[in-house]
Coordinates of C-alpha atoms and ligand atoms in Angstrom, one line a residue:
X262 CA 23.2 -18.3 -5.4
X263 CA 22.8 -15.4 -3.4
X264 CA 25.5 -12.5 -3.0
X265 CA 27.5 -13.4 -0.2
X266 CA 27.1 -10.1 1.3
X267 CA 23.3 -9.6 1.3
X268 CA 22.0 -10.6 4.7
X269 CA 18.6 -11.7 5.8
X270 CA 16.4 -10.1 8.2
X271 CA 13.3 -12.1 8.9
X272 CA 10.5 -10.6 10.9
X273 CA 7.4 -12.4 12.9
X274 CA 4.7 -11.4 14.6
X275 CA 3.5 -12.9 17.9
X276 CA 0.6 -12.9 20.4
X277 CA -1.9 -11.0 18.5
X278 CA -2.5 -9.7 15.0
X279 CA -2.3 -5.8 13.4
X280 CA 0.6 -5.2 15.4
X281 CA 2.1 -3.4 12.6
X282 CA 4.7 -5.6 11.3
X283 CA 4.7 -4.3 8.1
X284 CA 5.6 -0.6 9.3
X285 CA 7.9 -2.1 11.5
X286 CA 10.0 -4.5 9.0
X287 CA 9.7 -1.0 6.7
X288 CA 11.3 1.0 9.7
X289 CA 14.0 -1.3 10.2
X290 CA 14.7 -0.8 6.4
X291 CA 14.7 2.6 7.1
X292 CA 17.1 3.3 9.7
X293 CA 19.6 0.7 7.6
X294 CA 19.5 3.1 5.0
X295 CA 20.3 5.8 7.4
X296 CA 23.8 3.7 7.5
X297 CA 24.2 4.1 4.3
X298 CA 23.0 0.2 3.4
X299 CA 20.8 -0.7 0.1
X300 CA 18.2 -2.5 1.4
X301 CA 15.0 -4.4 -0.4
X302 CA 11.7 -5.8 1.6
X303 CA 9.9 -9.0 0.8
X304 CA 6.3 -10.0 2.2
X305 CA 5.0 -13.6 2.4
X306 CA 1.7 -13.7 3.1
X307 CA 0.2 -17.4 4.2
X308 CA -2.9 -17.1 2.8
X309 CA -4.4 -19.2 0.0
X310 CA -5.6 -16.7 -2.2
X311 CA -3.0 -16.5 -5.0
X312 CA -2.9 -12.5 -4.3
X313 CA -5.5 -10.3 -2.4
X314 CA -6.6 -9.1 -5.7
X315 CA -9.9 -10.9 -5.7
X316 CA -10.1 -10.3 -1.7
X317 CA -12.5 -7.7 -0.7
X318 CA -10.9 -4.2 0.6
X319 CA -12.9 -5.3 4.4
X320 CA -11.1 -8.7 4.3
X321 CA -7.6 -7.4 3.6
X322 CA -7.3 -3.7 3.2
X323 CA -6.4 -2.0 0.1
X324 CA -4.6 -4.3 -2.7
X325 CA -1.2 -2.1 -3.5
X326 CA -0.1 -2.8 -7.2
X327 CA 3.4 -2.3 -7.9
X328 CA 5.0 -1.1 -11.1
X329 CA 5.2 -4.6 -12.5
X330 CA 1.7 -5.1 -12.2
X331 CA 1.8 -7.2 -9.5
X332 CA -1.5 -7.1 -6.9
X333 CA 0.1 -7.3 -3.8
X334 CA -0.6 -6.8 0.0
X335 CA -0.6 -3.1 1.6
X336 CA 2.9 -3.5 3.3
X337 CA 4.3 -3.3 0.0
X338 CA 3.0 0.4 0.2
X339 CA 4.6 0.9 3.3
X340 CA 7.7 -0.8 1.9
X341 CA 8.0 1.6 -0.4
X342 CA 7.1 5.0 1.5
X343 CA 9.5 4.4 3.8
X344 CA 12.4 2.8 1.8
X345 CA 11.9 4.6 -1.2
X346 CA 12.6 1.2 -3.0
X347 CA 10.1 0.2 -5.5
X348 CA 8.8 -3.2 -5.2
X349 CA 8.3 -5.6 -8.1
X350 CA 6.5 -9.6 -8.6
X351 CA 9.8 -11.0 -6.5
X352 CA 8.5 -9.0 -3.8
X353 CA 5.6 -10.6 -3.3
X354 CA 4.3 -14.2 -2.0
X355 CA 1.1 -15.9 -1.1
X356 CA 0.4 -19.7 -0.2
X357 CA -1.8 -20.1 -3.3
X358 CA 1.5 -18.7 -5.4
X359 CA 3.6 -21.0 -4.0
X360 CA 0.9 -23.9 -4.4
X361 CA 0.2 -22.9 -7.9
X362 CA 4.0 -23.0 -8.7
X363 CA 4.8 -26.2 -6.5
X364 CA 2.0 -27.9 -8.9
X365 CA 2.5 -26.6 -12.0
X366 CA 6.2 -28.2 -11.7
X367 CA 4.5 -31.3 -10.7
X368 CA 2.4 -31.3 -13.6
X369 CA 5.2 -30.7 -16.0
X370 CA 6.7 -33.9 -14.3
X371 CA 9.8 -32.1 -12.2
X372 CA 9.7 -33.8 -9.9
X373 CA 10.9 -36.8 -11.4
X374 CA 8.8 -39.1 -9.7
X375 CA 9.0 -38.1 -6.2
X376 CA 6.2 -37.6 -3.9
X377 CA 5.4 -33.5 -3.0
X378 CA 5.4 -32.8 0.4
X379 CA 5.2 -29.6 2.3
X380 CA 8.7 -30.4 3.1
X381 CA 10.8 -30.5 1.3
X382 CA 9.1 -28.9 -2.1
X383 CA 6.4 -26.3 -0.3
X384 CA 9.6 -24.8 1.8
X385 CA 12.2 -25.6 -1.0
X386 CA 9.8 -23.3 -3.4
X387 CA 9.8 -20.3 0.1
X388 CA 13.0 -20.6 0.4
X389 CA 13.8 -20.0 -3.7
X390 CA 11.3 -16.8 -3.4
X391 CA 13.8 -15.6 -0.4
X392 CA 16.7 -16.0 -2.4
X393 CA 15.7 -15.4 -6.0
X394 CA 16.0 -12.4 -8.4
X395 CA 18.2 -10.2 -5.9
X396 CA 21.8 -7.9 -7.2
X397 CA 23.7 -6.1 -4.4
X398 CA 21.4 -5.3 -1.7
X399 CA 23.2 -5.3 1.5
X400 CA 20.4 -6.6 3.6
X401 CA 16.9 -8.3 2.4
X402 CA 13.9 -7.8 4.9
X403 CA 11.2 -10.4 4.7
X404 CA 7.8 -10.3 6.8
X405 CA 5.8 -13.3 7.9
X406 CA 2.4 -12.9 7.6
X407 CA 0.1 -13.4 10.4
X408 CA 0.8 -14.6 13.7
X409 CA 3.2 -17.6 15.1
X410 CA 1.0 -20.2 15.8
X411 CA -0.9 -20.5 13.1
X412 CA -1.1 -23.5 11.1
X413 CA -1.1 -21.9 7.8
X414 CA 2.2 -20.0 9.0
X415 CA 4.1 -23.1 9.9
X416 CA 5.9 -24.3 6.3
X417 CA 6.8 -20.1 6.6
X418 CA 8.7 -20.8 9.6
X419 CA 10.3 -24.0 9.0
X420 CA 11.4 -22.1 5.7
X421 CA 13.2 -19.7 7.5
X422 CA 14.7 -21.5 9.5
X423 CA 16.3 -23.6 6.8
X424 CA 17.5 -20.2 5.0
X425 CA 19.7 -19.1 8.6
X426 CA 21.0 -22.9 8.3
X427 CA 22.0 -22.8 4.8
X428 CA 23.6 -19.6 5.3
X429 CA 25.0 -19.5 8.3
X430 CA 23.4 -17.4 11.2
X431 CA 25.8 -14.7 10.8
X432 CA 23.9 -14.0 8.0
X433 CA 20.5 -14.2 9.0
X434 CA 18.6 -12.3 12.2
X435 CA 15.7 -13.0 13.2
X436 CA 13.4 -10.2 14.7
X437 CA 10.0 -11.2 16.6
X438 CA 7.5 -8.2 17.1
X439 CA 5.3 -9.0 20.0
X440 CA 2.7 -6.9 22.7
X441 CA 2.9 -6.4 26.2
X442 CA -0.5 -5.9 27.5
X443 CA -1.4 -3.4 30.0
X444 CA -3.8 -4.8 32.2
X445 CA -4.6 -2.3 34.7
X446 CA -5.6 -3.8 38.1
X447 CA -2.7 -5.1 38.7
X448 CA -0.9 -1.8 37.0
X449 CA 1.7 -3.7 35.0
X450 CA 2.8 -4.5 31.4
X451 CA 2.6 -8.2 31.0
X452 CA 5.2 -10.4 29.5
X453 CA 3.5 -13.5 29.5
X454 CA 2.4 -14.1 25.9
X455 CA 5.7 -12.9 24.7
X456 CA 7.2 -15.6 26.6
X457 CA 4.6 -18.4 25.3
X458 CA 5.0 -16.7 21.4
X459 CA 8.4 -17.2 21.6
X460 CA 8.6 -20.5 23.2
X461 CA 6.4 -21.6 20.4
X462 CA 9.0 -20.3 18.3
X463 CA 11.8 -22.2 19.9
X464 CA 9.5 -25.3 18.6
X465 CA 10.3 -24.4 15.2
X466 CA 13.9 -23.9 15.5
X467 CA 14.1 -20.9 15.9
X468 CA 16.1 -19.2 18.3
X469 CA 14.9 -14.7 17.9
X470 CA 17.6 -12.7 18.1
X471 CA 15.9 -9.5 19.0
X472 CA 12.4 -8.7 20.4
X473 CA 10.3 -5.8 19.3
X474 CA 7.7 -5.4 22.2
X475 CA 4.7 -2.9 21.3
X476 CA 4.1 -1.1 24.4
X477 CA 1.6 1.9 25.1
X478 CA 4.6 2.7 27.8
X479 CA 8.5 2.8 28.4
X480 CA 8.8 -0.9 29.7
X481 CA 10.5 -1.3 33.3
X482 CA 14.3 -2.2 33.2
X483 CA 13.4 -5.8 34.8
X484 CA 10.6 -6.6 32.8
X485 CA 13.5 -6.6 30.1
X486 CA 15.8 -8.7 32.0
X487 CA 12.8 -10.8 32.3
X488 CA 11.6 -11.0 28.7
X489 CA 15.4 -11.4 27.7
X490 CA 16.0 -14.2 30.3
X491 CA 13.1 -16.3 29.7
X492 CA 12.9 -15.7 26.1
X493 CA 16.8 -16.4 25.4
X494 CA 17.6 -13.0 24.2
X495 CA 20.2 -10.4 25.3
X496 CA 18.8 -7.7 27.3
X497 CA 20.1 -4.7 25.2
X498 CA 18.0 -6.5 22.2
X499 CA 15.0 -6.2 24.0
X500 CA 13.6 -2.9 22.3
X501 CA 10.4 -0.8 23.5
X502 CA 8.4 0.0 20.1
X503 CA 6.5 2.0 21.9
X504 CA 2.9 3.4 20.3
X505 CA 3.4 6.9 18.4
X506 CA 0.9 9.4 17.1
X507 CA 2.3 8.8 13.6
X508 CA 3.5 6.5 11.1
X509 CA 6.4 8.7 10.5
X510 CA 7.7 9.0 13.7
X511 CA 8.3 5.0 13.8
X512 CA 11.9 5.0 12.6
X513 CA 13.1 7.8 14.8
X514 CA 11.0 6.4 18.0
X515 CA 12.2 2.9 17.4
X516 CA 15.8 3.5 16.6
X517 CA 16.4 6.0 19.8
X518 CA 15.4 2.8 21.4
X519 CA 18.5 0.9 19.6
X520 CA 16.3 -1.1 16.9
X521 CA 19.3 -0.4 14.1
X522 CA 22.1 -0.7 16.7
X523 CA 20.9 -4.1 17.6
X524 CA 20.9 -5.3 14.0
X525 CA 24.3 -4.2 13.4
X526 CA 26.0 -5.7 16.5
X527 CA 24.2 -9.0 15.8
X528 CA 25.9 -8.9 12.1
X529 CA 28.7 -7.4 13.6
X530 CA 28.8 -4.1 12.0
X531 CA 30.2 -1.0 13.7
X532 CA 27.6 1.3 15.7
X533 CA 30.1 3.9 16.0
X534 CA 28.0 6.3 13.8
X535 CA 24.5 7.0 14.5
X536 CA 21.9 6.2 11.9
X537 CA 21.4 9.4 10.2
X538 CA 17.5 10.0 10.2
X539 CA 17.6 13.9 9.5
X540 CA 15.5 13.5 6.5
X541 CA 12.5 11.7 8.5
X542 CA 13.5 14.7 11.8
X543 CA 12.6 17.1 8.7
X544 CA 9.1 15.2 8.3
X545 CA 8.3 14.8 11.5
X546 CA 9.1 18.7 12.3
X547 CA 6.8 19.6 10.1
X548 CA 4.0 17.1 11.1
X549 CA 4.2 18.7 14.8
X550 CA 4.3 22.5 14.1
X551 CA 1.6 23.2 10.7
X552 CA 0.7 26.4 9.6
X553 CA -2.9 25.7 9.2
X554 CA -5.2 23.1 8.4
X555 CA -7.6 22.3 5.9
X556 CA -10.7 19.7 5.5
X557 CA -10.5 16.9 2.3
X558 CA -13.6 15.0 2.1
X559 CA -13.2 11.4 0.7
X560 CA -16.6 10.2 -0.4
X561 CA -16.1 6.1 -1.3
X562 CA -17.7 3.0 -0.3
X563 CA -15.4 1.5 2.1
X564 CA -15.2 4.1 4.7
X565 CA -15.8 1.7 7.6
X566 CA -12.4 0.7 7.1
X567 CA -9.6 2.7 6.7
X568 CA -7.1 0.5 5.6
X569 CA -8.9 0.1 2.5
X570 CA -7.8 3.3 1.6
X571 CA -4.6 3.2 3.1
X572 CA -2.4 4.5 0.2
X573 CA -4.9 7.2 -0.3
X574 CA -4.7 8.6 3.1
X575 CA -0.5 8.9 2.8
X576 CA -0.6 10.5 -0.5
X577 CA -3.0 13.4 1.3
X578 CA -1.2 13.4 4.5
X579 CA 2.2 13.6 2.2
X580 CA 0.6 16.7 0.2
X581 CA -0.4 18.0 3.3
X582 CA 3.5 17.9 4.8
X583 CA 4.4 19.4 1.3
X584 CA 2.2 22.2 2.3
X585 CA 3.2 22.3 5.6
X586 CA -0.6 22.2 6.3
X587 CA -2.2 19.4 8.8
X588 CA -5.2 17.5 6.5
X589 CA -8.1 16.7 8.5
X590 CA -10.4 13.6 6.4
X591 CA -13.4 13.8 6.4
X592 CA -14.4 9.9 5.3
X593 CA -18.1 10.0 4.0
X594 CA -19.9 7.1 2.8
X595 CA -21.7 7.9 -0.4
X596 CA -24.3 6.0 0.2
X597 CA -25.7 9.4 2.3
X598 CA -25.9 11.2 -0.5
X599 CA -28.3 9.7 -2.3
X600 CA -31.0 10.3 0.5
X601 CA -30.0 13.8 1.8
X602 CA -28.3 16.5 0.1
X603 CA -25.1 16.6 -0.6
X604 CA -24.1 20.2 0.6
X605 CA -25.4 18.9 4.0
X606 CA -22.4 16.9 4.6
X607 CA -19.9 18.7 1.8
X608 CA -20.2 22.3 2.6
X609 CA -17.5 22.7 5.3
X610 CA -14.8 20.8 3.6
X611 CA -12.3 22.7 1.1
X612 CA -11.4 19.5 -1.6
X613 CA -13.3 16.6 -2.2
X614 CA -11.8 13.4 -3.8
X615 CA -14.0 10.4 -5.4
X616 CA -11.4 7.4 -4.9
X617 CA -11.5 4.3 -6.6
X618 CA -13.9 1.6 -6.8
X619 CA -16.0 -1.2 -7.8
X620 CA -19.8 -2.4 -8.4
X621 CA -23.1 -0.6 -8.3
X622 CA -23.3 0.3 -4.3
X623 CA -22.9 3.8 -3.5
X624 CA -22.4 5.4 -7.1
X625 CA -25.2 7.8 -7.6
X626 CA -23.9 9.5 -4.1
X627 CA -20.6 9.7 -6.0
X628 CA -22.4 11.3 -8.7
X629 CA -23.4 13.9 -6.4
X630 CA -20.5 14.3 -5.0
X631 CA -18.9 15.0 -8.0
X632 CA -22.0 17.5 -9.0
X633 CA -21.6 19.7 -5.9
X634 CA -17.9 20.0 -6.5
X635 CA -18.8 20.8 -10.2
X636 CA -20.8 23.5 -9.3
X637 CA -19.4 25.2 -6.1
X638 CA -16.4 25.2 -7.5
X639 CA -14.6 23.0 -4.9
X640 CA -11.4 21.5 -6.0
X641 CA -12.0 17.9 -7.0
X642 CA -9.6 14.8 -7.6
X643 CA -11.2 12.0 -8.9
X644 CA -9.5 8.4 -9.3
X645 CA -10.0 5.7 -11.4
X646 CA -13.8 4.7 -10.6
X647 CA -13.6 8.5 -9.5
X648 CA -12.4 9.7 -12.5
X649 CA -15.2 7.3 -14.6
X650 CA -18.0 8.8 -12.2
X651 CA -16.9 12.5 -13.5
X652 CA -17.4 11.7 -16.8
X653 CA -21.0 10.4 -16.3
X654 CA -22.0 13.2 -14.4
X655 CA -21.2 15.4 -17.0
X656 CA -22.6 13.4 -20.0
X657 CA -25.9 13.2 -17.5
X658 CA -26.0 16.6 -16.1
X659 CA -24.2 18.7 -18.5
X660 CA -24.6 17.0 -21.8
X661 CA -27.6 15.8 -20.7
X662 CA -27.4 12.7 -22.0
X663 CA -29.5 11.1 -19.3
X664 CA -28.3 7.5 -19.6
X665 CA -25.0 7.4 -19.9
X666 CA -23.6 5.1 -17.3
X667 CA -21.0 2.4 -17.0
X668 CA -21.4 -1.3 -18.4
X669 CA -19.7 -2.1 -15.4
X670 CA -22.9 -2.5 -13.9
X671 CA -25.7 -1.3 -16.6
X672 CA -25.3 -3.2 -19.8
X673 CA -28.1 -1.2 -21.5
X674 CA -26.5 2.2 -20.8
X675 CA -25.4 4.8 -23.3
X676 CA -22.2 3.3 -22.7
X677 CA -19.8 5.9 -21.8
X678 CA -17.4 3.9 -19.3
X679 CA -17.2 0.5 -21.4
X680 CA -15.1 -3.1 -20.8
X681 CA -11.7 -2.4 -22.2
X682 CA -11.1 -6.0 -24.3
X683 CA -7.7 -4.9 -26.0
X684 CA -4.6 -2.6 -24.9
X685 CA -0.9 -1.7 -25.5
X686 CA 1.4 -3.3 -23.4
X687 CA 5.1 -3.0 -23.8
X688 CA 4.4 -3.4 -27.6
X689 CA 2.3 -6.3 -26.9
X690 CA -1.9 -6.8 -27.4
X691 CA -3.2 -7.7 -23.9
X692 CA -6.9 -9.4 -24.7
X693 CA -9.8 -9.7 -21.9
X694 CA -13.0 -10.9 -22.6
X695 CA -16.8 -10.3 -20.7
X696 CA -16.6 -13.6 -18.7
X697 CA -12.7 -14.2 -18.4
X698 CA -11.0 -14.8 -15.1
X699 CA -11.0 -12.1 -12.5
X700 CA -7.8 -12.3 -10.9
X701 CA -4.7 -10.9 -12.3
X702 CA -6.6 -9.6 -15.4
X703 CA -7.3 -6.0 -15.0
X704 CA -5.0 -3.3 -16.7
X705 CA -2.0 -3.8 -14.1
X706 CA 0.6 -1.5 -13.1
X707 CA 2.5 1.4 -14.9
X708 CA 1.6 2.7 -18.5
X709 CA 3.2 5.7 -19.5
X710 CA 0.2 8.7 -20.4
X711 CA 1.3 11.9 -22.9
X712 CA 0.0 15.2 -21.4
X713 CA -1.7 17.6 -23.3
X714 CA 0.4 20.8 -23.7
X715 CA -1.6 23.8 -21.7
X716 CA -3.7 21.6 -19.7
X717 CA -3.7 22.1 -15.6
X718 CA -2.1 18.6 -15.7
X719 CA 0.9 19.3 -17.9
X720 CA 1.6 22.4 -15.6
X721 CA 1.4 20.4 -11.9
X722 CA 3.8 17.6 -13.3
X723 CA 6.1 19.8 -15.6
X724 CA 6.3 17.3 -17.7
X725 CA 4.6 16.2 -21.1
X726 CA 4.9 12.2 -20.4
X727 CA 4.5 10.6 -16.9
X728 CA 4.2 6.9 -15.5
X729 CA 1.4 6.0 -13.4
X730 CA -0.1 2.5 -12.4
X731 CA -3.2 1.0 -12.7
X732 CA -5.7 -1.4 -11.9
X733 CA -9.4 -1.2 -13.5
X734 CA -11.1 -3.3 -16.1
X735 CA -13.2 -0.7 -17.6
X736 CA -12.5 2.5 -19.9
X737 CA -14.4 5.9 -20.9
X738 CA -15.0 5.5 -24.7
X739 CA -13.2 7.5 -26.5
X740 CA -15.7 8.3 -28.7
X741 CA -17.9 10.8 -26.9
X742 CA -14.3 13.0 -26.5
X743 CA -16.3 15.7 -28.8
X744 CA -19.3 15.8 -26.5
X745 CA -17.4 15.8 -23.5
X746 CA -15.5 18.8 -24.6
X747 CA -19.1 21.1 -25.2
X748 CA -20.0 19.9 -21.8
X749 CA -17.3 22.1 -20.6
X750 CA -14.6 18.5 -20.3
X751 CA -11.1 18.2 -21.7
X752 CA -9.1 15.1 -21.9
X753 CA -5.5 16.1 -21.2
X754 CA -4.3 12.8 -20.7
X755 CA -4.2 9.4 -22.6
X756 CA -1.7 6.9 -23.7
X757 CA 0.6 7.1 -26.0
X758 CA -1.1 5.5 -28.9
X759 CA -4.1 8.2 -28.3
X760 CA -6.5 5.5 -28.1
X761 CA -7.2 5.2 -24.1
X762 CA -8.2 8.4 -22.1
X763 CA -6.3 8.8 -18.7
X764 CA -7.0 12.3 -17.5
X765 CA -9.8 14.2 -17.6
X766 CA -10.2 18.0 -16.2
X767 CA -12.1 21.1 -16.7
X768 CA -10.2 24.4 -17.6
X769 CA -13.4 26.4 -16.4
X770 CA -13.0 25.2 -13.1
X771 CA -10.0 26.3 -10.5
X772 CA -9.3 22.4 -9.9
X773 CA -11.1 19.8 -11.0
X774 CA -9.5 16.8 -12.2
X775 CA -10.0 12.6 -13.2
X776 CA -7.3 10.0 -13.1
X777 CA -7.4 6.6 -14.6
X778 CA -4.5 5.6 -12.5
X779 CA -4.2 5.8 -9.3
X780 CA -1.7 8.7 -8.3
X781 CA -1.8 7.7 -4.7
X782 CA 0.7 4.7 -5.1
X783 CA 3.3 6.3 -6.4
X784 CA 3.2 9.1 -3.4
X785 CA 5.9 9.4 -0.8
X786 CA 6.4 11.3 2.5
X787 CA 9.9 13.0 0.8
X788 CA 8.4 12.5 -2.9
X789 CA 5.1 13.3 -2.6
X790 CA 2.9 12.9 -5.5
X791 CA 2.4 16.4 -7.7
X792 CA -1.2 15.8 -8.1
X793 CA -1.3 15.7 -4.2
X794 CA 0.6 18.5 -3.8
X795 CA -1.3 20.4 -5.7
X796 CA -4.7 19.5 -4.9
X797 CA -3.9 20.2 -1.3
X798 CA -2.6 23.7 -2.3
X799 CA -5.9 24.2 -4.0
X800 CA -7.9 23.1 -0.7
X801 CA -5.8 26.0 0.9
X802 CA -6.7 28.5 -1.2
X803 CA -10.1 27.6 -1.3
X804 CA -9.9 28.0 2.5
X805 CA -9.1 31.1 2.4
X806 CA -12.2 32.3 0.4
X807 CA -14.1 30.7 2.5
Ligands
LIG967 N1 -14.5 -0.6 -11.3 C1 -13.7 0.3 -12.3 C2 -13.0 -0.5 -13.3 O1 -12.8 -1.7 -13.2 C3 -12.8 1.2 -11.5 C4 -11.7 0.4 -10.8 C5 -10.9 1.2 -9.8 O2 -11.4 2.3 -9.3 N2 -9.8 0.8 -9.4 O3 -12.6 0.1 -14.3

């Protein structure tokens, strides 16, 4: 049973893909809780992979992992930089959960006998994951994947509409994000394929109650009266979503256009008080008018496509608004390095940051990455496979003990970075082996880490224990600690039983740091993360000597 009161907001996407549903479904969720509402946001993704886990970053972006250890799509990150909410498993859905659920009950013999269909047990088991595991939220959000029309989508949609007829449509909205193309020889935005997306629609049984059309500009009082004729909407719930420089601006731009109004007057709630956005004016003031600007390199793998680092570019544009400094990226593949050198492509930037990673391709540039910021003293942030590529380059270059390596990829190394086969968690032994299954099995989401008094660590959190989450299958051994330390390395960081090493740094250095975890999750625009904050402060002031 749901609480009476929680409402459901479901959100599709028409005409073409990457129109930014997810930052849209996270900015209506935003300018709710400018009313004052609680608000939670659900994702249902129609693919068959049981979670993008296993999905490479250029199929589907970066894999966001949520406290609860659950590998989920990158909207969830949005979800939770703009609400503030964090997400959990319930948050979550793919296909190949759904399937994996749906025949797991059959094999147990639930179904007493009946035949599984996609209707009724697919939907029934959608519908559930709508419903389930919610408290007192005022209104639930839930995103479609993909784009109406596609067959995979279609037990989504009859799902949804099912959920407004067992509740009642008063308590369920449905919002359709579509394009309006500007074709310019005939100078005009086209309405078109919003009428066809939401005919198609209509074919489900379902009747949108307000259209979000992305436009590149203000769209023409009777194109509205056009769209919301044809389409079967009112015309004051025809909104402009119009394109913005910046991910921040989305809930101001979209709710001057009356994207929050339009929700409330279709649940009938009074509009008599704006939506009070000051906190995101604050953000966005301070995004248009910086007091400088400084240069972070990222040096990974994936730099042909952004979104693989998507989490990773927030958390530096949050430290950046922290600073009230604009942070220019420069993305560099670190495959370059290992051909020219790497002051050719590193000597104008004032941080560098190794992210995370996986697999063979591209490390030695890492390595030199790391190296240069070593020894020029840049500040340096390294994560995860980061953070494991700092420890090798000082057991190699330092310690010089030349093959220390990873067994991630080198199972004859000195094996400094090893396969981690048992850990803590929450009291229990978690136990992986060499050839067990690759999805879900890595060390997953929040661990709590003890801080080691006096480290540089300890004095950016101002804390002595913190929580981050992770997502890696492999460990520096704890064993060459000693070593470490003559080569000039401290670990000032590791879980509470002592045993797993989760920060590295080096005192000698003005900022040079490793992370197990990956800090960047955790970061939002009005709590951005200390490490962040901090390292971007440290690019400043490196700026300045130079
Ligand atoms: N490949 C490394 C591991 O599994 C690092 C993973 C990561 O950077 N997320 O431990």
């Amino acid at each position: 049973m749901t609480n009476p009161k929680t409402k459901f907001i479901f959100i599709t996407g028409g005409v073409v893909s990457s129109l930014g549903k997810g930052l849209a479904s996270a900015s209506i969720a935003a300018t709710l809780q400018g009313r004052g509402f609680k608000v939670r946001l659900r994702k249902l993704d129609p693919y068959l992979n049981v979670d993008p886990g296993t999905m490479s970053p250029y199929q589907h972006g970066e894999v966001y992992v949520t406290d609860d250890g659950t590998e989920a799509d990158l909207d969830l990150g949005h979800y939770e930089r703009f609400s503030g909410v964090a997400a959990t498993k319930d948050d979550s859905i793919t296909t190949g959960k759904i399937y994996q659920r749906v025949i797991e009950k059959e094999r147990h013999g639930e179904y007493l006998g009946a035949t599984i269909q996609v209707v009724p047990h697919v939907t029934n088991e959608i519908k559930n994951f709508i419903i389930s595991n919610l408290t007192d939220e005022d209104f639930v959000l839930c995103e479609i994947g993909g784009t109406v029309g596609d067959i995979e989508g279609q037990p989504y949609l009859e799902a949804i509409r099912q959920v407004a007829y067992d509740l009642g449509r008063d308590r369920v909205m449905f919002v359709h994000l579509t394009l309006l193309p500007f074709i310019p020889t005939a100078g005009e935005l086209k309405t078109k394929p919003t009428q066809h997306s939401v005919k198609k629609l209509q074919e489900y049984g379902i009747q949108p109650d307000m259209l979000l059309c992305r436009s590149q500009m203000p769209i023409p009082e009777n194109e509205k009266r056009k769209l919301a004729l044809f389409c079967n909407v009112k015309e004051e719930n025809v909104i402009t979503a119009l394109d913005v420089s910046n991910i921040y601006l989305v809930p101001l731009a979209y709710s001057q256009e009356g994207m929050d109004a339009a929700v409330c007057r279709h649940f009938g709630i009074s509009t008599d008080e704006p939506s009070d956005l000051s906190k995101w004016q604050r953000i966005i003031d301070t995004i248009k008018a910086p007091e400088g600007e400084v240069t972070i390199a990222v040096v990974g793998k994936y730099t042909k496509l952004l979104e693989a680092y998507k989490s990773l570019h927030e958390a530096i544009k949050h430290g950046g608004i922290a600073n009230r400094y604009q942070v220019k990226i420069k993305w560099i593949d670190s495959e370059k390095l290992e051909n020219e050198p790497a002051g050719d492509y590193l000597n104008d930037v004032n941080a560098i940051i190794v992210p995370g990673g996986f697999g063979q391709r591209g490390t030695q540039g890492k390595i030199e990455a790391i190296k240069y910021a070593r020894e020029n003293k840049i500040p340096f942030l390294g994560i995860c496979f980061g953070m494991q590529m700092a420890v090798i380059e000082t057991m190699r270059n330092v310690c010089n003990v030349k093959n220390a390596n990873t067994t991630e990829f080198d199972p004859k190394c000195e094996p400094i970075v090893g396969l981690m086969t048992e850990w803590d968690k929450d009291g229990n032994k978690e136990i992986r082996t060499q050839d067990g299954d690759l999805g879900g099995t890595m060390r997953l989401g929040a661990y709590p880490c003890r801080l080691t008094t006096n480290s540089k660590v300890r004095e950016i959190y101002g804390t002595g224990e913190i929580s981050e989450r992770h997502r890696h299958r492999y460990e520096v051994n704890m064993k060459y600690e000693d070593t470490l330390n003559k080569g000039g390395m401290i670990i000032s960081g590791k879980s509470p039983d002592g045993k797993l090493p989760e920060i590295v740094e080096r005192p000698e250095h003005p900022w040079f740091i490793g992370v197990q975890f990956h800090p960047e999750l955790k970061s939002r625009p009005f709590a951005p993360h200390p490490l962040f904050v901090s390292l971007i402060k440290a690019a400043i002031d490196n700026s300045r000597l130079v």
